[in-house]
mmCIF file with all atom_site columns, C-alpha atoms in Angstrom:
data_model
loop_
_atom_site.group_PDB
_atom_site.id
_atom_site.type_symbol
_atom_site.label_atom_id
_atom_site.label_alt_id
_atom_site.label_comp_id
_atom_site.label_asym_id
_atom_site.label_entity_id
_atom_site.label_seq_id
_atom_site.pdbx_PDB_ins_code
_atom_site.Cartn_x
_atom_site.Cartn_y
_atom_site.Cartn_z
_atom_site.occupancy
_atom_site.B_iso_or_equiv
_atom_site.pdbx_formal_charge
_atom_site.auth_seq_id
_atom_site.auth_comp_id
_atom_site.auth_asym_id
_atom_site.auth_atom_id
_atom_site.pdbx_PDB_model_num
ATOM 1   C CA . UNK A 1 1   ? -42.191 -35.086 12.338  1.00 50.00 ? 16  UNK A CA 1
ATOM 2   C CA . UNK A 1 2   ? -42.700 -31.315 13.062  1.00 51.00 ? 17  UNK A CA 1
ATOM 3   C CA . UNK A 1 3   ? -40.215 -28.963 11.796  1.00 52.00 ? 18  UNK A CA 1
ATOM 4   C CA . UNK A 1 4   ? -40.944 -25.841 14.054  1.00 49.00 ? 19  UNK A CA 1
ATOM 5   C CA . UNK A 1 5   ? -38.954 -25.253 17.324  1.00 51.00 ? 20  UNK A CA 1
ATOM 6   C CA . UNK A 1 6   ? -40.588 -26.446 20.512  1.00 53.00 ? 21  UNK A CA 1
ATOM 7   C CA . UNK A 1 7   ? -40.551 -24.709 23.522  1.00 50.00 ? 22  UNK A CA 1
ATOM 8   C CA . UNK A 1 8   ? -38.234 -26.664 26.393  1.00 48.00 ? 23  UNK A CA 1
ATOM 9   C CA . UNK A 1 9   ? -39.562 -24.698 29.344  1.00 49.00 ? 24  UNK A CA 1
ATOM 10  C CA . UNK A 1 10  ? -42.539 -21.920 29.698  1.00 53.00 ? 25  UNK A CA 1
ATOM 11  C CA . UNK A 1 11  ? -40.220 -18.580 30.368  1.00 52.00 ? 26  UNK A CA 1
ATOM 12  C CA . UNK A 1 12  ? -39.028 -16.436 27.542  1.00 51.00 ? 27  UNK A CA 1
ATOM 13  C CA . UNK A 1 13  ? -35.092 -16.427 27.370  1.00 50.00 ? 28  UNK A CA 1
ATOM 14  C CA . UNK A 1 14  ? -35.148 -20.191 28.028  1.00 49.00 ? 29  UNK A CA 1
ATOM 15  C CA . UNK A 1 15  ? -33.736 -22.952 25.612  1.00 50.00 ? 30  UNK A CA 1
ATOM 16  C CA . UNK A 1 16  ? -35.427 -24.320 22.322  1.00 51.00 ? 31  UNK A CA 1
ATOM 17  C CA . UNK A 1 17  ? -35.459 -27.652 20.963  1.00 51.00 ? 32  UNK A CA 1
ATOM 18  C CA . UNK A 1 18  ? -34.932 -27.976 17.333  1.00 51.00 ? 33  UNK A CA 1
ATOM 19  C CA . UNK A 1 19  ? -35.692 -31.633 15.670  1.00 53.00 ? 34  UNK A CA 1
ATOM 20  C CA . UNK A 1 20  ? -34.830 -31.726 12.014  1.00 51.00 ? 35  UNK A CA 1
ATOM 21  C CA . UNK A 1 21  ? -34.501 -34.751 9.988   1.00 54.00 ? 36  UNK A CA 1
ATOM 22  C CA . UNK A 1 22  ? -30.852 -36.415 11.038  1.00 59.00 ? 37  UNK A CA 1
ATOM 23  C CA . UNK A 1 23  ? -30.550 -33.259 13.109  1.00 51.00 ? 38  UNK A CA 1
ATOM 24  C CA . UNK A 1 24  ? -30.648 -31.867 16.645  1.00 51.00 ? 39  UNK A CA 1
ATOM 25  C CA . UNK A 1 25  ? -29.618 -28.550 17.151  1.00 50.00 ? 40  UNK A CA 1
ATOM 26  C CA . UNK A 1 26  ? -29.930 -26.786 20.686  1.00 50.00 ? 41  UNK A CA 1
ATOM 27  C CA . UNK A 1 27  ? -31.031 -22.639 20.210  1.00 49.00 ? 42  UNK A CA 1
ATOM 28  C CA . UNK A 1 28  ? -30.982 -19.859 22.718  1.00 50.00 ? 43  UNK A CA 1
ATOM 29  C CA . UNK A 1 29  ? -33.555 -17.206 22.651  1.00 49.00 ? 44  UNK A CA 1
ATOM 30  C CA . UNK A 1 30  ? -31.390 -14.019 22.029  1.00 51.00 ? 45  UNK A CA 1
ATOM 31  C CA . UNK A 1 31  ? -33.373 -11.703 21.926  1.00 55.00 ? 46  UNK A CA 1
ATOM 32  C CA . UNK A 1 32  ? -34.515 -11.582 25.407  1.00 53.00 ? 47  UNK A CA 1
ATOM 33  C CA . UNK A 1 33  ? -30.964 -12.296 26.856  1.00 54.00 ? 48  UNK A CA 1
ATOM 34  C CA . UNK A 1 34  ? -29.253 -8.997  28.052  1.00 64.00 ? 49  UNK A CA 1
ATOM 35  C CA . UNK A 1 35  ? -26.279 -8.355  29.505  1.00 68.00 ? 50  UNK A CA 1
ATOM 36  C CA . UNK A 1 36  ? -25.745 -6.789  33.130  1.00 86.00 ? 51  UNK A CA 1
ATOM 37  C CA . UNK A 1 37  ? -22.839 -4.765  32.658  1.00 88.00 ? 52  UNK A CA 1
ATOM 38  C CA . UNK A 1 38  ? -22.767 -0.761  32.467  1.00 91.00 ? 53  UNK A CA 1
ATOM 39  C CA . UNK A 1 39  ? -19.522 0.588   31.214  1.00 92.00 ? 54  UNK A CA 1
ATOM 40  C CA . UNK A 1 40  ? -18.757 4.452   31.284  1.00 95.00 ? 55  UNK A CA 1
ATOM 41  C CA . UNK A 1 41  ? -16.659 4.876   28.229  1.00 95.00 ? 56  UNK A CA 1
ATOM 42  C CA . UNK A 1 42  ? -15.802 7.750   26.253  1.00 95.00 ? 57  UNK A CA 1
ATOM 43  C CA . UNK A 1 43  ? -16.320 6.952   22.234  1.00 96.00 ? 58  UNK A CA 1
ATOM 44  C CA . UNK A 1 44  ? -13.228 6.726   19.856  1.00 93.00 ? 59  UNK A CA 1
ATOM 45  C CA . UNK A 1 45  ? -13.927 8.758   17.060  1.00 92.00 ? 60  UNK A CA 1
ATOM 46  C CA . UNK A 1 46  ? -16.193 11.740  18.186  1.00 94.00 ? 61  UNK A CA 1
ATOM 47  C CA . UNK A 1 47  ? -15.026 11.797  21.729  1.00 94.00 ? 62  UNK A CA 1
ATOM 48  C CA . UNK A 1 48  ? -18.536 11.814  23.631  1.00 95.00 ? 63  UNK A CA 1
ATOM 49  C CA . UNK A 1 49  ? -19.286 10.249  26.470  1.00 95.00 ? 64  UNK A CA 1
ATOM 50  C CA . UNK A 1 50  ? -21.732 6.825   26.811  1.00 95.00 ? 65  UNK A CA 1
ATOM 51  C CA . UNK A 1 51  ? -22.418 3.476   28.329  1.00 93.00 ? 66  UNK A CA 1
ATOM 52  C CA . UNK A 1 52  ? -21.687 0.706   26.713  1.00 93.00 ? 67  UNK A CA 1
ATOM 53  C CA . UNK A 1 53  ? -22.993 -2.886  27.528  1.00 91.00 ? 68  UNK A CA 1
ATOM 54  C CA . UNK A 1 54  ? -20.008 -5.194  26.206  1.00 91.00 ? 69  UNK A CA 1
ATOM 55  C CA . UNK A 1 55  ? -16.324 -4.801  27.172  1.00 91.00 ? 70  UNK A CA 1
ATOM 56  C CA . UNK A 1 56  ? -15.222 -4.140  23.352  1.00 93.00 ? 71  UNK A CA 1
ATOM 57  C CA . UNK A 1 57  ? -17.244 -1.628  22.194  1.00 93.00 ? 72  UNK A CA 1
ATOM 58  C CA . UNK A 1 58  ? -15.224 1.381   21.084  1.00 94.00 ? 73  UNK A CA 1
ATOM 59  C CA . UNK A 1 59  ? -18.106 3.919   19.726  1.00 95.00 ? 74  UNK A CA 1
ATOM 60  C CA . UNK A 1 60  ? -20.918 5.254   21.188  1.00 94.00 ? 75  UNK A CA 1
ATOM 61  C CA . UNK A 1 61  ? -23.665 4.435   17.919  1.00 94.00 ? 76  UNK A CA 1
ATOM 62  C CA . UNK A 1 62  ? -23.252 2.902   14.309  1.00 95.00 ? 77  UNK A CA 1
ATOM 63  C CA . UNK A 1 63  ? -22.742 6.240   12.813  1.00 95.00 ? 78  UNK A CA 1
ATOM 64  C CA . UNK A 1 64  ? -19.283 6.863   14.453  1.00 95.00 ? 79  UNK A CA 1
ATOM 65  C CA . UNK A 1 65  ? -18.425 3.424   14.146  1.00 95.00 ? 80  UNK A CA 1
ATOM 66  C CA . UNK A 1 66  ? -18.944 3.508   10.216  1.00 96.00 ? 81  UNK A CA 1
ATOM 67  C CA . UNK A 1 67  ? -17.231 7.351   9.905   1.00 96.00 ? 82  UNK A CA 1
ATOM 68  C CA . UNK A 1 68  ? -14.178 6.101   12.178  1.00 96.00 ? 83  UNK A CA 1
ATOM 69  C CA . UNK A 1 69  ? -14.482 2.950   9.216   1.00 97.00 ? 84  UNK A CA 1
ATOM 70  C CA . UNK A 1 70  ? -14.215 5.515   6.600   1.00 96.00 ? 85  UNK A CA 1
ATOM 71  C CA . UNK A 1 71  ? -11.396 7.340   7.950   1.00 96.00 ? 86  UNK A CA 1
ATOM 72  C CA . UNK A 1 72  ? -9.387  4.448   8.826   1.00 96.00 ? 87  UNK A CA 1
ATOM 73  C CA . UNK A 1 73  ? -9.442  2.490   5.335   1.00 97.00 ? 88  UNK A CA 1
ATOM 74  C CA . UNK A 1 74  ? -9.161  6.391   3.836   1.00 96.00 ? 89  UNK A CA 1
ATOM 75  C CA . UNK A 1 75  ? -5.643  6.367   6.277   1.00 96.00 ? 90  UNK A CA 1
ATOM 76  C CA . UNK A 1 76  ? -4.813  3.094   4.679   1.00 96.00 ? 91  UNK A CA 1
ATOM 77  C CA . UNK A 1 77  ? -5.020  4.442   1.091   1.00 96.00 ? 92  UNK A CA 1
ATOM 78  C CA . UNK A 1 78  ? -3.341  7.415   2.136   1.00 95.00 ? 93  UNK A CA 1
ATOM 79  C CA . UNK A 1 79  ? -0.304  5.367   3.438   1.00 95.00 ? 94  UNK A CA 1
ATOM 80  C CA . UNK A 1 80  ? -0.208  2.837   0.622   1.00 94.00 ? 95  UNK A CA 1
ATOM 81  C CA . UNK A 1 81  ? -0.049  5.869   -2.206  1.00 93.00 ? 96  UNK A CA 1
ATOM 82  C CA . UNK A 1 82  ? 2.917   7.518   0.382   1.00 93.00 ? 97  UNK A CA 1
ATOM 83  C CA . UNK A 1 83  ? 4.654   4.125   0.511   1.00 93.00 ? 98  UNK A CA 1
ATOM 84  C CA . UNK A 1 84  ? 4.439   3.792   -3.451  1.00 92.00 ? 99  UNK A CA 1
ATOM 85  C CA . UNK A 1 85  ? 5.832   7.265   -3.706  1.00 91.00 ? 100 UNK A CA 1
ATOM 86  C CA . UNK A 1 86  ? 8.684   6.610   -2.159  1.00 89.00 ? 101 UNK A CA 1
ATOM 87  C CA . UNK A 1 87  ? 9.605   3.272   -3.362  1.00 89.00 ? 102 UNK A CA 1
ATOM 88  C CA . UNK A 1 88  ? 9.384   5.164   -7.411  1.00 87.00 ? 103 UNK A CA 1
ATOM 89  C CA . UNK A 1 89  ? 11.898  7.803   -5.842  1.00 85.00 ? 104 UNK A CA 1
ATOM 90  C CA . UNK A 1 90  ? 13.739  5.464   -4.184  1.00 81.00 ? 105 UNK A CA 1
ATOM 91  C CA . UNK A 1 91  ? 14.214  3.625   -8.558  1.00 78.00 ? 106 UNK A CA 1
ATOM 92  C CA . UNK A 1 92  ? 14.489  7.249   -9.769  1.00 70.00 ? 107 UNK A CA 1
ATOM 93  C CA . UNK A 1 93  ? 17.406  8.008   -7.723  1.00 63.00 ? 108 UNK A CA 1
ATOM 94  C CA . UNK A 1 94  ? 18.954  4.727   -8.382  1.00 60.00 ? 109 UNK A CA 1
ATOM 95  C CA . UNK A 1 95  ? 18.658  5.160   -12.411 1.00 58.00 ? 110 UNK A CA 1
ATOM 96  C CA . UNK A 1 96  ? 20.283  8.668   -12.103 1.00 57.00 ? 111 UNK A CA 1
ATOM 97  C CA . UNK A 1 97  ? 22.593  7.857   -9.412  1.00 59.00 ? 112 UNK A CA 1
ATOM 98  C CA . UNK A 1 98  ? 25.865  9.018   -10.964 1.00 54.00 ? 113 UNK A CA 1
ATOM 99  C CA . UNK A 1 99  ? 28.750  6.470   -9.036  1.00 59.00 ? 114 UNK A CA 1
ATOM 100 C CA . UNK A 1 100 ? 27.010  3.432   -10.931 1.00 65.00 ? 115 UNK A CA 1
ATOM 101 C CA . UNK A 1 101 ? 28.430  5.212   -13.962 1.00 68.00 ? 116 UNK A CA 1
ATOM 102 C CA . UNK A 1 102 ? 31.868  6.086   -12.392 1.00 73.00 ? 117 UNK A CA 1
ATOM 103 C CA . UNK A 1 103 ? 32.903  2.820   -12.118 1.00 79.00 ? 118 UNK A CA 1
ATOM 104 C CA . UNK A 1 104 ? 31.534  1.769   -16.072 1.00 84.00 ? 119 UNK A CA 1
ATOM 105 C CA . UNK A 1 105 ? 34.784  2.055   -18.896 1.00 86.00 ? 120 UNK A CA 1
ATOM 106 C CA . UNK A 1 106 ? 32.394  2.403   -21.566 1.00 90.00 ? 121 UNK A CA 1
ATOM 107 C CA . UNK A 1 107 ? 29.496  4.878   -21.203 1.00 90.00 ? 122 UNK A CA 1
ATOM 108 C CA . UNK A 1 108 ? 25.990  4.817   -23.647 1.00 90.00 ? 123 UNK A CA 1
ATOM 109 C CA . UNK A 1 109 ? 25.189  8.580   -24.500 1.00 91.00 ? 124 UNK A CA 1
ATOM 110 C CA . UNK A 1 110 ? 22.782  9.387   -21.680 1.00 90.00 ? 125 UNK A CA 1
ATOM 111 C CA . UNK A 1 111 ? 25.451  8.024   -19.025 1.00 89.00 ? 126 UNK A CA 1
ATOM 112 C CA . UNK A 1 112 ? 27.710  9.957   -20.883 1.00 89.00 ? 127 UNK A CA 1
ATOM 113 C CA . UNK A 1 113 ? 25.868  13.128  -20.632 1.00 90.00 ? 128 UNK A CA 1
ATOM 114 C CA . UNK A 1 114 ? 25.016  12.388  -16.611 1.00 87.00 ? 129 UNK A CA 1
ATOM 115 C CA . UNK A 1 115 ? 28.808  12.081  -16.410 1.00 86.00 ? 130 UNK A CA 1
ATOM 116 C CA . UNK A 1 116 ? 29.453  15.464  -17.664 1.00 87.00 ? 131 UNK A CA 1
ATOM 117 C CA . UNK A 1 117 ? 26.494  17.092  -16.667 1.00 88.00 ? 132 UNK A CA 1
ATOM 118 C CA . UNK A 1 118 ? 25.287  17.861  -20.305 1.00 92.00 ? 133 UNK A CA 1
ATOM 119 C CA . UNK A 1 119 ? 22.184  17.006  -22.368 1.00 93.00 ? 134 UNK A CA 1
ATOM 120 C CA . UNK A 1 120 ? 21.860  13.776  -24.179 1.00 92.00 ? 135 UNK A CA 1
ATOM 121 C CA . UNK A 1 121 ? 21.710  15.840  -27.643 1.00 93.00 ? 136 UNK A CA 1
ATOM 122 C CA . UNK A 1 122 ? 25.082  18.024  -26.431 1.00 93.00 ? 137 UNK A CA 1
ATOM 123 C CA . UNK A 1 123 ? 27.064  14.305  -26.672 1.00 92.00 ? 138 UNK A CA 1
ATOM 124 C CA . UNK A 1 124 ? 25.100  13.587  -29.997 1.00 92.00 ? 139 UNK A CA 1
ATOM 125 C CA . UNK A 1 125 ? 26.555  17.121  -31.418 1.00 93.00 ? 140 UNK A CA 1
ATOM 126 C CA . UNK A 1 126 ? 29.855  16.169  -30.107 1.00 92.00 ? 141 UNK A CA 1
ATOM 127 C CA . UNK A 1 127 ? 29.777  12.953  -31.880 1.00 92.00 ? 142 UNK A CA 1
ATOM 128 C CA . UNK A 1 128 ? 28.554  14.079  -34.982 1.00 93.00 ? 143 UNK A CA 1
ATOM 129 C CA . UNK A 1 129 ? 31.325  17.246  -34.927 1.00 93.00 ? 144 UNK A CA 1
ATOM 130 C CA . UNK A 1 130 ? 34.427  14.218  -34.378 1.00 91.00 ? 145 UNK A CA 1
ATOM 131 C CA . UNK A 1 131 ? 35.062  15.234  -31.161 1.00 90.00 ? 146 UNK A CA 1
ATOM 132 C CA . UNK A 1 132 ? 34.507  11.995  -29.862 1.00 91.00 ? 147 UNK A CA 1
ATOM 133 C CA . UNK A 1 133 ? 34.031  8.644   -31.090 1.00 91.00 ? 148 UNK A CA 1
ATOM 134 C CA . UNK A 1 134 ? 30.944  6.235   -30.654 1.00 92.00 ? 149 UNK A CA 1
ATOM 135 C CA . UNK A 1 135 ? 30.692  2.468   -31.753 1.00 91.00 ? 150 UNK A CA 1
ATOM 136 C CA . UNK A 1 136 ? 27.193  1.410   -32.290 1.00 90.00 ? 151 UNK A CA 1
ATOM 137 C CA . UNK A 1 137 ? 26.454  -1.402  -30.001 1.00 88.00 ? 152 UNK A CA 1
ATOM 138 C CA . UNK A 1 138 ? 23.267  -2.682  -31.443 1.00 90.00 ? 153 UNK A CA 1
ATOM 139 C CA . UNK A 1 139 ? 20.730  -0.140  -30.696 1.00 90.00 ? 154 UNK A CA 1
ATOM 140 C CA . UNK A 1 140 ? 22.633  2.103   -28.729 1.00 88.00 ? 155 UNK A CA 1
ATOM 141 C CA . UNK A 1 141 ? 25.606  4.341   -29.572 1.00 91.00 ? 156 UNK A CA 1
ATOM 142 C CA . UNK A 1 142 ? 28.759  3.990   -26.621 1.00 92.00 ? 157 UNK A CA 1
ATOM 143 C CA . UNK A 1 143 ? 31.426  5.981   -25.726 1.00 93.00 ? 158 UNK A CA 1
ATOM 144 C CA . UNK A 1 144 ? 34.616  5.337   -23.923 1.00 91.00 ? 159 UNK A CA 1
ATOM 145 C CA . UNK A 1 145 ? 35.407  6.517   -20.896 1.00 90.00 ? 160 UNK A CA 1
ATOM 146 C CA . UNK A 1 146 ? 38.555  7.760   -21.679 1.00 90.00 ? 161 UNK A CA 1
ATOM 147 C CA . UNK A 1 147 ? 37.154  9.924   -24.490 1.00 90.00 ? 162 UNK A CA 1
ATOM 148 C CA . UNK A 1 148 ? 35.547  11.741  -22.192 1.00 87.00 ? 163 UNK A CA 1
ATOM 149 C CA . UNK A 1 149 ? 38.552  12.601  -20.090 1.00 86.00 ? 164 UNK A CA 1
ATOM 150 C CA . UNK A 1 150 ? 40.649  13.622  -22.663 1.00 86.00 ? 165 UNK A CA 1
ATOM 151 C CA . UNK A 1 151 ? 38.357  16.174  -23.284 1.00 84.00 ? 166 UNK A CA 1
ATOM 152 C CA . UNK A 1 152 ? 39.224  18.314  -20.197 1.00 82.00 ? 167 UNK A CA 1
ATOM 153 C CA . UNK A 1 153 ? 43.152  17.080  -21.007 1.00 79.00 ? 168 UNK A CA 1
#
């Protein structure tokens, strides 16, 4: 059994016969197939004017395809950092967001000093000078709320 294509008719651009052990495949020349159509179409990326032979083609050569490639995925990175920027402000504002502490009776030092509007180390001074009272709560220190009001009492 031969292996090679054999030619169905006599013209180029007609169909091939294929025979393959437990296999019959039908294949069209492509090569000498063309298509008929002339489009006038202005390319996307570097604006110049050509004729294209499909319906779908966007660029007028392989070079401004692959550069309007390159900018497009370097748009995508672009966007994805910008995204991920925002979402880390977004948790940022939300740790230092001062009304989740408003509503807390008992305050660690940092929330404390967010409260107030004061360093961390101006509540440790405090602490250590009597001026208020913290309870150690494993490894943090905690204040009460009402502590800190008295202080402008």
């Amino acid at each position: 059994m031969d292996l090679l294509p054999k030619s169905v008719g006599e013209n180029k651009g007609e169909m091939m016969h294929h025979n393959a052990p437990r296999c019959t495949i039908t294949l069209h020349k492509a090569p000498f197939m063309s298509s008929n159509l002339f489009i006038p179409k202005t390319c996307k990326h570097c604006g110049n004017a050509f004729t294209a032979r499909t319906t779908v083609t966007k660029y007028c050569g392989d070079t401004c395809a692959k550069r309007a490639y390159k900018a497009r995925k370097r748009k995508e990175k672009i966007q994805a950092t910008l995204t991920e920027d925002m979402q880390q402000q977004k948790q940022v504002v939300e740790v230092h967001n001062p009304n989740a502490v408003n509503n807390k009776d008992f305050l660690s030092v940092t929330e404390a000093s967010q409260l107030i509007g004061v360093s961390r180390w101006t509540i440790q001074r405090m602490i250590q000078q009597g001026r208020l009272k913290a309870v150690p709560f494993g490894r943090k220190r905690i204040v009460a709320r009402w502590q800190i009001e008295n202080l402008f009492n």
